[in-house]
Structure formats: C-alpha cells, structure tokens
C-alpha cells in the first residue's frame, strides 16, 4: 500500500522556487494497478520518484506499507527499497553486463548465494519469456525485450510494489501491449501492487483499475478507471478520455448539416450494451434514427459503448423516445452542434 | 664508439637503456597517478550537485585545486618541486626523481579525465542502482566503474601518452629515457640522426599505446 499525505515538492534554485507538487493526497491499495496520467510537466514523474525516495518530499509524507521511508536510517531504507521494484522508460540496464547479470544484480547487492541467484534468475527469465537470452547483452535486444529484462530485474527481490515510470513510452504499440499484458500477469500471479505513470490514456484503459489525472502539480480527478472513462469531470480528463474513446460528432456531418438537428449521445455500460435499443425505439415510437458514430470498447473487462445518433420526427414522439431510453437506465444526453 | 648505430653519437645500448628508463618512469608514475587520480576523479563525480554523495565543500575545494595543478606547465612543476622531490626521493636528479613531478602532473590530469569518463555514464543507471537500494560503494564499483570502463581505458591511454611526452621533458633534470637522449644528444649536440631516431621511437611508443588502448576499450564495449 502506498499513501501520499498532503505531499509537496519544491525545487529551489537561486532565482526561484518551483513547486512541482502542490499537495498530493493519494492512496494506492494493495493489489491495485494504479495509473497516474498527465501531460509532461504535470509532476507525475516527481510523484513516482517520491515513493522510493529517488526524490524527497519537501512537505507531507509518503507511507509505503505503513512506513514513512524518510524517517528510516540509511540501512533500513535500503532494505525497504528492495521491497519496491522499479522499471524505467529507457530501461536503465547495464550495457556492460549480460542479461543474466542484469537480472541478478539486485540479488548480488543483497549478497545472495550464487546458487540461489542462478535458480531465481532463471525462474524470472522464464517468467518474462526470455530464458534463451541469458547470455546476451542488452544492446542485442529489442526495446520490448529490454523492458522484459527490466521487469525481471525489478522482481528479483520479491517486491510487494512495482513502480513503472513511463515504462512503455519508448515502445511501439504492439510491444506496448505485450509489455502491459506482462505487467498484468505480474499483478495477478505475484499479487504485486503496481503504480504507473504515463501520458497515454490507452495504457490506463488496458491495465489499470484506478486512475488519477494530474495537471500542474495537482491531482485534478481520481477514481476507478471505469468511472473516469464513463464520466470524466474535468476538461483535462475529458481530453484524455477522448484520445481513446471517440465520441465526437463527425466533422463531415457538422459541416454538411443545416438547421438545428437533434443529436443524442448514448452511453451503454456493461450488460446494457447487449440490448437492441435502437430497433426497439424505432419500432415503438414514430422517430427516425440515423447513426453518426458508434463504438464499443472494453474497460476493466466491462463493455463500454457510445453512440451518437441524429433523431428526426414529431417533437412529442422524440420526447417520449428520450424518456423511454432514460427509463431503461441508459445514459443519454442531447447535444447541439450549432451553439 | 664501436657500437654506434646509423652514424649516431649514441650507442645501441644507450638507446635501449633510454627505452627502459622511459618505460620505468611512465609505468611507475602512471601507477601512482592512477592510485591518486582515480579516486579523486570518482569523488569529483559523486560529490557534484545532485549526485549520490553530493557535497559542496569537497567538490568546491577539489575542483579548483585540480585546475591549479593542471595549469602549471610541467617544466615549471619539475623545477618548483625540487625541494619536495629531494625530501621524498633523497635526490632531485635522475629517473626516480623525475617520477615525483610526473605524478604531480598526471594525477590531476587523470582525475579530470576520469571525471569526464564517468559523467558519460547514463544517470538512469545510477537511478536504477539507487532504486535497488545499492550502497554508495556498490554504486561506484558495480555500476559506475563497469559502465564507464571502456571509456576509462581510453582515459588511461591518453594519460599514459601524456606521461610519455612529459617524461621526455624530464630529461631536463637528467631523468634518462628516450626524451633525455633526444634533448642532450639530438638537440644540444646537433646530432640530427639521434634526434630522428629518438623521436621516431617516441612515435612508435605512442602509436603502440594508442592502438592497444583502442583495442582494449573496443573489446570491453563490445561485450
């Protein structure tokens, strides 16, 4: 478990003080895959570095498994750090060491016997699917393979927490997906809590169960991934959601349309998305429906659909149809294209 | 003068002894300079702002001291250190005496070169080490030095070549060596042939050192 309690971080230079974090309150529960999303400069990188004290908080405290690391003696701090694994955007593997030695490094540092190291490293390499690369050097590996090695290395000391600092930002979409699936496996099989930071909302959608949106050193919105995707409250969260869920009225339609057409945005969640809503509405009421845009994606293994339709017909019929949809517990709202 | 070679005023034996003396001076002064310069170079890296052992005092004292030592021309250092050399070695003349100023010349140079080499090591790797809970010693010996080794080898090659050049100047205090021959026979007695042969010998030494350094460094990097 990780808990941020009113954490502030200031960077002081001779000329000015920059406040990178302006009071962060955040709780990452055991077993979470918690994603922090934000544009660069939002402070998310500072935030993740506070967990294992690569940066020290200026105010407030960060509790890791109930302990404030800042109050520990150097020796105890090093011991605690071994319970927190970390992977990086640029992998940070030692180019002078083989894959085996890279993964073994945390164990070597703790003075683990060679035989034990051998068993553990092979086990880890097998877990990440790179047992055959033990004798290779990092420069002979692809980006995705390097990150797998990074993950194996981070898991060597059996941590309870894994920090992922933009771990997939340097990878192509396909490799990203594979690495994310591996992280999911890490979370499930070892019950390791994952805190990740990213600027890609697709990463959040793919593996996180909770999300916090950061802007200007603050968390502006947080909650379950599903809630934030379904009803983003802040503009920045809406922007992020829009990068993966397209629920905008197509430009071509807007430029061609005349007058003030009635347009509905409908969100289906979970089981609702399986219902034949449109045909029912068309049969029951004297309205015509024209689908402008539709898509269904899965968030947290729950189907999540959104639909944009143009409705034509008598005003009273349209009203009834609208009420019917609402009565079905489906989120529907009217939108206008010409303000 | 039965042993003279190619019309030189010096004998083959003299040339060989010169070679040996140069080698001796360079090897010994290199050894001491590395022993002193390497830790200082490491200290320059790790005590700087934002590094693992950040320490304004150490850095701000060490940094200018190394600059000052490096700005004194070797020939001045050679003379200025005579009392100190005499105190340490017992004499201010000869091969052993030359080693003292050579160390004063090379150690700060090596410190600076080591600093440059180690600064090349990706900061991300140090960050990974810190995240793993490595001690300061572990970061230096398990991360910093192995990652910078290939570059360090080139650093020591450069320093060695610098020492070969400086040791030639040490001929001024009768240090012996190839440079001494070049100075006292080639230059002061206008023996052109000796000049050519000794300079050629120095060229060969430098070339050999550089090639060896390059090969070793490349081999380390390739691994």
XYZ file of C-alpha atoms in Angstrom:
562
model
C 0.000 0.000 0.000
C 1.180 3.485 -0.826
C -0.234 6.568 0.783
C 0.537 10.177 -0.082
C -0.437 12.613 2.651
C -0.523 16.213 1.525
C 2.807 15.829 -0.235
C 4.506 18.880 -1.641
C 7.719 19.072 -3.570
C 9.605 22.261 -4.243
C 12.695 22.642 -6.369
C 14.730 25.578 -5.228
C 17.254 27.375 -7.321
C 18.931 30.691 -6.602
C 16.454 32.614 -8.673
C 13.166 30.926 -7.950
C 11.304 28.132 -6.282
C 9.352 25.810 -8.499
C 6.518 23.919 -6.889
C 6.388 20.605 -8.704
C 3.789 19.028 -6.441
C 1.225 21.200 -4.710
C -0.303 18.913 -2.126
C -0.934 15.372 -3.235
C -3.314 13.032 -1.444
C -3.459 9.587 -2.912
C -3.994 6.047 -1.721
C -2.872 3.037 -3.700
C -4.417 -0.081 -2.191
C -2.750 -3.460 -2.139
C -3.308 -5.277 -5.427
C -4.170 -2.139 -7.377
C -2.843 -1.285 -10.763
C -2.954 2.420 -10.241
C -2.283 4.702 -13.173
C -1.333 8.355 -12.978
C -1.870 10.151 -16.238
C -0.848 13.663 -17.183
C 0.970 15.706 -19.766
C 4.692 16.221 -19.368
C 5.456 18.708 -16.644
C 2.358 17.768 -14.654
C 4.532 16.366 -11.875
C 3.814 12.669 -12.301
C 7.465 11.799 -12.679
C 8.256 13.551 -9.401
C 5.328 11.790 -7.784
C 6.509 8.281 -8.602
C 10.073 9.096 -7.534
C 8.869 10.060 -4.093
C 7.727 6.515 -3.411
C 11.231 5.031 -3.324
C 12.857 8.305 -2.319
C 14.690 8.966 -5.539
C 13.249 12.371 -4.614
C 12.489 13.521 -1.103
C 9.213 15.263 -0.312
C 9.525 18.888 0.799
C 6.376 18.610 2.902
C 3.946 15.904 3.886
C 4.780 12.243 3.835
C 4.631 9.148 1.731
C 3.819 5.911 3.525
C 4.871 2.673 1.897
C 3.315 -0.354 3.548
C 2.598 1.887 6.511
C 6.157 3.172 6.882
C 7.416 6.660 6.195
C 10.667 5.958 4.351
C 12.036 9.427 5.095
C 12.321 8.586 8.775
C 14.369 5.419 8.242
C 18.107 5.030 8.767
C 20.076 4.538 5.538
C 20.445 0.821 6.181
C 16.747 0.283 6.826
C 15.895 2.458 3.869
C 17.982 0.260 1.566
C 16.201 -2.788 2.917
C 12.819 -1.170 2.257
C 13.841 -0.196 -1.270
C 14.386 -3.871 -2.012
C 10.665 -4.342 -1.496
C 9.927 -1.758 -4.173
C 10.811 -2.690 -7.731
C 11.091 -0.063 -10.437
C 11.147 -0.062 -14.214
C 12.037 2.876 -16.415
C 11.190 4.436 -19.742
C 14.721 3.888 -21.024
C 15.124 0.562 -19.204
C 18.384 1.596 -17.484
C 20.038 -1.777 -17.917
C 23.790 -2.126 -17.536
C 25.227 -2.374 -21.035
C 28.424 -3.896 -19.703
C 26.625 -6.896 -18.187
C 24.782 -9.845 -19.674
C 21.047 -10.237 -19.369
C 21.641 -12.811 -16.628
C 23.900 -10.467 -14.642
C 21.488 -7.584 -15.052
C 18.653 -9.591 -13.556
C 20.986 -10.957 -10.893
C 22.201 -7.505 -9.842
C 19.683 -6.800 -7.056
C 20.447 -10.249 -5.615
C 24.201 -9.714 -5.877
C 23.772 -6.445 -3.993
C 21.999 -8.278 -1.192
C 24.743 -10.895 -1.024
C 22.563 -13.807 -2.104
C 24.483 -17.094 -2.588
C 25.400 -17.814 -6.218
C 23.363 -20.991 -6.416
C 20.230 -19.261 -5.230
C 20.840 -16.417 -7.678
C 21.119 -18.907 -10.502
C 17.780 -20.529 -9.714
C 15.966 -17.273 -9.142
C 17.280 -15.538 -12.268
C 16.347 -18.466 -14.492
C 12.914 -18.544 -12.939
C 12.465 -14.831 -13.646
C 13.783 -15.068 -17.196
C 11.334 -17.845 -17.825
C 8.512 -15.768 -16.381
C 9.235 -12.914 -18.790
C 9.808 -15.349 -21.649
C 13.468 -14.606 -22.290
C 15.288 -17.610 -20.854
C 17.126 -18.045 -24.141
C 18.676 -14.593 -23.929
C 20.517 -15.064 -20.612
C 23.967 -14.762 -22.179
C 23.138 -11.859 -24.482
C 23.971 -8.236 -23.826
C 21.212 -5.601 -23.645
C 22.315 -3.944 -26.881
C 21.445 -7.156 -28.713
C 17.828 -6.949 -27.569
C 14.809 -5.073 -28.882
C 13.110 -2.405 -26.787
C 10.350 -4.752 -25.700
C 12.854 -7.406 -24.678
C 14.862 -4.841 -22.725
C 11.773 -3.841 -20.790
C 11.044 -7.504 -20.040
C 14.548 -7.764 -18.607
C 13.847 -4.590 -16.654
C 10.735 -6.230 -15.234
C 12.606 -9.428 -14.378
C 15.271 -7.371 -12.610
C 12.671 -5.382 -10.696
C 11.046 -8.610 -9.494
C 14.287 -10.278 -8.399
C 13.984 -9.346 -4.738
C 10.291 -10.298 -4.499
C 8.968 -6.787 -4.067
C 5.428 -6.035 -2.986
C 5.265 -2.895 -5.103
C 6.309 -2.218 -8.679
C 6.801 1.349 -9.898
C 6.562 1.880 -13.642
C 7.984 5.164 -14.869
C 6.627 5.645 -18.408
C 7.567 2.010 -18.937
C 6.022 1.705 -22.374
C 6.529 5.221 -23.702
C 9.576 4.251 -25.732
C 7.891 1.207 -27.268
C 5.746 0.743 -30.363
C 2.022 -0.003 -29.871
C 2.292 -3.753 -30.345
C 5.232 -4.134 -27.984
C 3.484 -1.826 -25.533
C 0.531 -4.137 -25.446
C 2.712 -7.187 -24.827
C 4.589 -5.475 -22.001
C 1.312 -4.309 -20.445
C -0.027 -7.853 -20.517
C 3.144 -8.957 -18.748
C 2.584 -6.306 -16.078
C -0.941 -7.556 -15.646
C 0.455 -11.040 -15.161
C 2.897 -9.691 -12.568
C -0.009 -8.115 -10.731
C -2.133 -11.244 -10.811
C 0.365 -14.011 -10.240
C 2.535 -12.322 -7.631
C -0.137 -10.024 -6.228
C 2.200 -7.081 -6.683
C 0.748 -3.603 -6.353
C 1.604 -1.516 -9.406
C 1.870 2.247 -9.559
C 2.478 3.514 -13.058
C 2.740 6.897 -14.652
C 2.050 7.540 -18.292
C 0.889 10.154 -20.734
C -1.060 7.592 -22.727
C -4.669 7.017 -21.727
C -4.636 3.751 -23.675
C -2.208 2.334 -21.099
C -4.637 3.219 -18.330
C -7.530 1.632 -20.197
C -5.595 -1.515 -20.893
C -4.433 -2.485 -17.420
C -5.338 -0.073 -14.631
C -8.190 -0.389 -12.202
C -7.729 3.078 -10.718
C -6.575 6.296 -12.220
C -5.545 9.773 -11.140
C -5.332 12.635 -13.583
C -2.609 15.182 -12.873
C -2.245 18.753 -14.014
C 0.067 21.480 -12.763
C 1.305 19.554 -9.732
C -2.136 18.552 -8.517
C -4.403 15.592 -8.877
C -7.466 17.048 -10.515
C -9.507 13.886 -10.754
C -9.272 10.341 -9.482
C -11.367 7.267 -9.189
C -11.947 3.872 -10.699
C -10.884 3.692 -14.318
C -14.404 2.829 -15.288
C -15.938 5.879 -13.644
C -13.382 8.271 -15.037
C -13.840 6.890 -18.532
C -17.615 6.927 -18.279
C -17.965 10.348 -16.693
C -14.822 12.404 -16.802
C -15.432 15.518 -14.705
C -12.602 17.844 -15.612
C -11.732 19.152 -19.028
C -8.290 17.568 -18.954
C -9.757 14.183 -18.064
C -12.257 14.554 -20.888
C -9.401 15.303 -23.252
C -7.530 12.233 -22.118
C -10.591 10.016 -22.426
C -11.230 11.373 -25.889
C -7.794 10.148 -27.001
C -9.002 6.566 -26.677
C -12.782 6.802 -26.878
C -14.049 8.716 -29.841
C -17.425 10.181 -29.017
C -17.356 13.285 -31.079
C -19.807 14.156 -33.804
C -18.016 13.547 -37.109
C -16.673 16.752 -38.676
C -18.101 15.875 -42.084
C -21.595 15.706 -40.567
C -21.230 19.027 -38.800
C -20.140 20.841 -41.927
C -22.987 19.411 -44.010
C -25.845 19.700 -41.562
C -28.320 22.532 -41.736
C -30.602 23.983 -39.116
C -30.526 22.510 -35.681
C -30.715 18.728 -35.824
C -31.449 16.822 -32.652
C -28.498 14.708 -31.663
C -28.225 12.270 -28.796
C -25.150 10.851 -27.181
C -25.887 7.493 -25.651
C -23.552 5.562 -23.354
C -24.031 1.887 -22.761
C -22.344 0.286 -19.835
C -21.907 -3.391 -19.157
C -24.907 -5.609 -19.838
C -26.902 -2.727 -21.327
C -24.678 -2.686 -24.350
C -26.124 -6.014 -25.426
C -29.707 -4.706 -25.734
C -31.211 -3.927 -29.133
C -32.067 -0.404 -28.036
C -32.219 1.351 -31.377
C -34.567 -1.037 -33.086
C -36.876 -1.033 -30.072
C -37.032 2.739 -30.063
C -37.644 2.882 -33.798
C -40.476 0.371 -33.547
C -42.194 1.863 -30.526
C -42.032 5.498 -31.452
C -42.563 7.348 -34.632
C -38.981 8.560 -34.955
C -36.150 8.029 -37.416
C -32.699 7.283 -36.119
C -29.532 7.954 -38.025
C -26.315 6.620 -36.504
C -23.490 9.167 -36.809
C -20.854 7.349 -34.833
C -20.671 4.239 -32.721
C -18.054 2.263 -30.920
C -17.709 -0.240 -28.159
C -14.562 -0.722 -26.134
C -13.756 -2.724 -23.071
C -12.672 -1.078 -19.877
C -11.884 -3.303 -16.949
C -13.418 -6.177 -18.863
C -16.763 -4.387 -18.987
C -18.121 -3.421 -22.373
C -18.444 0.302 -22.745
C -20.208 1.634 -25.769
C -21.075 5.028 -27.055
C -23.331 6.026 -29.806
C -24.163 9.292 -31.486
C -27.451 9.431 -33.347
C -29.477 12.016 -35.135
C -33.197 11.861 -34.351
C -35.945 13.157 -36.570
C -39.708 13.104 -36.103
C -42.512 14.813 -34.188
C -41.347 16.683 -31.122
C -43.671 14.773 -28.814
C -42.519 11.392 -30.163
C -38.891 12.415 -29.758
C -39.648 13.427 -26.176
C -41.229 10.040 -25.462
C -38.378 8.155 -27.044
C -35.908 10.125 -24.919
C -37.823 9.355 -21.741
C -38.001 5.698 -22.689
C -34.254 5.428 -23.052
C -33.711 7.157 -19.737
C -36.190 4.813 -18.092
C -34.070 1.914 -19.344
C -31.249 3.285 -17.198
C -29.140 4.189 -20.143
C -27.164 7.394 -20.110
C -28.469 9.678 -22.818
C -27.936 13.338 -23.403
C -28.883 15.792 -26.069
C -26.079 17.710 -27.740
C -26.111 20.611 -30.112
C -23.709 21.207 -32.926
C -24.510 24.848 -33.507
C -24.374 26.800 -30.295
C 82.392 4.433 -30.363
C 82.375 0.985 -31.887
C 78.730 0.426 -31.047
C 77.324 3.454 -32.817
C 74.333 2.922 -34.951
C 73.459 4.675 -38.215
C 76.093 7.319 -37.521
C 74.513 8.432 -34.253
C 76.597 9.704 -31.404
C 74.854 7.316 -29.076
C 75.226 3.573 -28.899
C 72.514 0.980 -29.299
C 72.971 0.221 -25.603
C 72.251 3.812 -24.705
C 69.151 3.755 -26.822
C 67.978 0.542 -25.206
C 68.633 1.886 -21.712
C 66.735 5.012 -22.700
C 63.813 2.891 -23.730
C 63.924 1.033 -20.440
C 64.150 4.252 -18.432
C 61.195 5.767 -20.244
C 59.180 2.657 -19.648
C 60.131 2.609 -15.982
C 59.290 6.261 -15.418
C 55.999 6.089 -17.268
C 54.902 2.840 -15.662
C 55.690 3.886 -12.118
C 54.313 7.392 -12.388
C 51.225 6.043 -14.131
C 50.639 3.578 -11.327
C 50.849 6.271 -8.630
C 48.891 8.767 -10.685
C 46.047 6.308 -11.171
C 46.061 5.396 -7.489
C 45.674 9.106 -6.683
C 43.761 10.348 -9.718
C 41.103 7.642 -9.988
C 39.609 8.172 -6.517
C 39.786 11.935 -6.991
C 38.013 11.635 -10.328
C 35.323 9.478 -8.762
C 34.996 11.981 -5.934
C 34.578 14.797 -8.461
C 31.673 12.917 -9.977
C 29.814 11.727 -6.925
C 30.131 14.905 -4.875
C 28.727 17.136 -7.568
C 25.287 18.651 -7.349
C 22.546 16.039 -7.463
C 24.837 13.022 -7.381
C 24.953 10.197 -4.877
C 27.329 11.835 -2.402
C 26.552 15.463 -3.130
C 28.950 17.593 -1.115
C 29.517 21.231 -1.962
C 32.620 21.545 0.200
C 34.540 18.610 -1.187
C 33.638 19.458 -4.755
C 34.361 23.165 -4.466
C 37.784 22.534 -2.914
C 38.842 19.674 -5.144
C 37.748 21.248 -8.386
C 39.930 24.397 -8.306
C 42.900 22.567 -6.758
C 42.944 20.219 -9.728
C 42.630 23.140 -12.113
C 45.521 24.960 -10.479
C 47.793 21.917 -10.634
C 46.828 21.364 -14.232
C 47.624 24.914 -15.246
C 51.261 24.778 -14.102
C 53.483 23.902 -17.077
C 55.308 20.657 -16.494
C 58.761 22.183 -16.831
C 57.916 24.664 -14.051
C 56.451 21.889 -11.919
C 59.663 19.961 -12.425
C 61.750 22.771 -11.001
C 59.326 24.001 -8.378
C 59.042 20.567 -6.853
C 62.802 20.047 -6.476
C 62.816 20.564 -2.675
C 59.865 18.241 -2.247
C 61.382 15.650 -4.574
C 64.642 15.796 -2.685
C 62.747 15.247 0.543
C 60.841 12.233 -0.798
C 63.406 10.510 -3.031
C 66.615 11.848 -1.491
C 67.794 13.409 -4.719
C 66.390 15.806 -7.281
C 68.232 14.296 -10.213
C 67.723 11.070 -12.101
C 64.980 8.698 -13.117
C 63.402 8.207 -9.702
C 63.453 11.916 -9.006
C 61.518 12.564 -12.217
C 58.702 10.323 -11.078
C 57.596 12.746 -8.360
C 56.814 15.698 -10.642
C 55.380 13.277 -13.198
C 52.839 12.166 -10.610
C 52.006 15.784 -9.788
C 51.498 16.317 -13.478
C 49.481 13.208 -14.279
C 47.325 12.634 -11.192
C 45.180 15.777 -11.577
C 45.043 15.149 -15.309
C 43.774 11.623 -14.699
C 41.290 12.880 -12.106
C 39.803 15.217 -14.691
C 39.743 12.557 -17.409
C 38.173 10.001 -15.072
C 35.560 12.579 -14.162
C 34.716 13.079 -17.833
C 34.532 9.355 -18.476
C 32.259 8.667 -15.533
C 29.996 11.598 -16.286
C 29.236 9.844 -19.560
C 27.597 7.010 -17.643
C 23.836 7.332 -18.066
C 22.269 8.889 -14.981
C 19.393 6.465 -15.389
C 21.708 3.622 -14.448
C 22.646 5.351 -11.199
C 18.964 5.938 -10.575
C 18.257 2.242 -11.128
C 21.042 1.412 -8.673
C 19.595 3.750 -6.063
C 16.146 2.280 -6.601
C 17.611 -1.170 -5.930
C 18.935 0.022 -2.610
C 22.612 -0.164 -3.559
C 25.159 1.328 -1.150
C 27.472 4.116 -2.290
C 30.333 1.622 -2.692
C 28.123 -0.718 -4.670
C 27.036 2.102 -6.944
C 30.667 3.013 -7.614
C 32.048 -0.471 -8.116
C 29.069 -2.339 -9.525
C 27.543 0.370 -11.700
C 29.665 3.462 -12.285
C 33.026 1.840 -12.993
C 31.831 -1.168 -15.036
C 29.645 1.075 -17.176
C 32.427 3.624 -17.651
C 35.230 1.074 -18.050
C 35.522 1.233 -21.799
C 35.803 4.984 -21.637
C 38.175 4.761 -18.657
C 40.569 2.606 -20.671
C 40.787 5.345 -23.301
C 41.283 7.831 -20.486
C 44.254 5.925 -19.121
C 45.645 5.580 -22.633
C 45.528 9.331 -23.082
C 47.108 9.834 -19.667
C 49.889 7.346 -20.448
C 50.699 9.115 -23.678
C 50.738 12.413 -21.828
C 53.220 10.865 -19.417
C 55.467 9.674 -22.256
C 55.585 13.244 -23.502
C 56.210 14.689 -20.051
C 58.855 12.079 -19.247
C 60.773 13.240 -22.304
C 60.854 16.721 -20.809
C 62.083 15.261 -17.565
C 65.378 14.873 -19.391
C 65.935 18.412 -18.126
C 66.658 17.003 -14.669
C 68.758 14.210 -16.090
C 65.986 11.718 -15.821
C 67.220 9.435 -18.541
C 64.912 7.895 -21.063
C 64.411 8.370 -24.758
C 63.484 12.028 -24.342
C 66.687 12.709 -22.455
C 68.703 11.296 -25.349
C 66.781 13.466 -27.783
C 67.457 16.553 -25.680
C 71.082 16.071 -24.748
C 72.357 14.496 -27.964
C 69.895 15.388 -30.660
C 69.119 18.921 -29.622
C 72.067 20.183 -27.600
C 74.772 18.465 -29.708
C 73.085 18.917 -33.067
C 73.075 15.180 -33.728
C 70.304 15.047 -36.304
C 70.330 11.281 -36.617
C 69.848 10.769 -32.866
C 67.054 13.306 -32.944
C 65.313 11.444 -35.734
C 65.740 8.013 -34.170
C 64.627 9.069 -30.690
C 61.612 10.981 -31.962
C 60.736 8.032 -34.171
C 60.993 5.791 -31.119
C 58.621 8.060 -29.223
C 56.219 7.993 -32.147
C 56.280 4.204 -32.135
C 55.655 4.078 -28.375
C 52.723 6.464 -28.628
C 51.225 4.597 -31.576
C 51.505 1.274 -29.805
C 49.887 2.664 -26.664
C 47.018 4.263 -28.521
C 46.296 1.171 -30.616
C 46.366 -1.078 -27.572
C 44.071 1.272 -25.711
C 41.645 1.415 -28.603
C 41.532 -2.340 -28.985
C 41.014 -2.992 -25.279
C 38.346 -0.302 -24.995
C 36.503 -1.618 -28.009
C 36.642 -5.140 -26.670
C 35.089 -4.012 -23.386
C 32.392 -2.042 -25.164
C 31.533 -4.924 -27.489
C 30.960 -7.408 -24.746
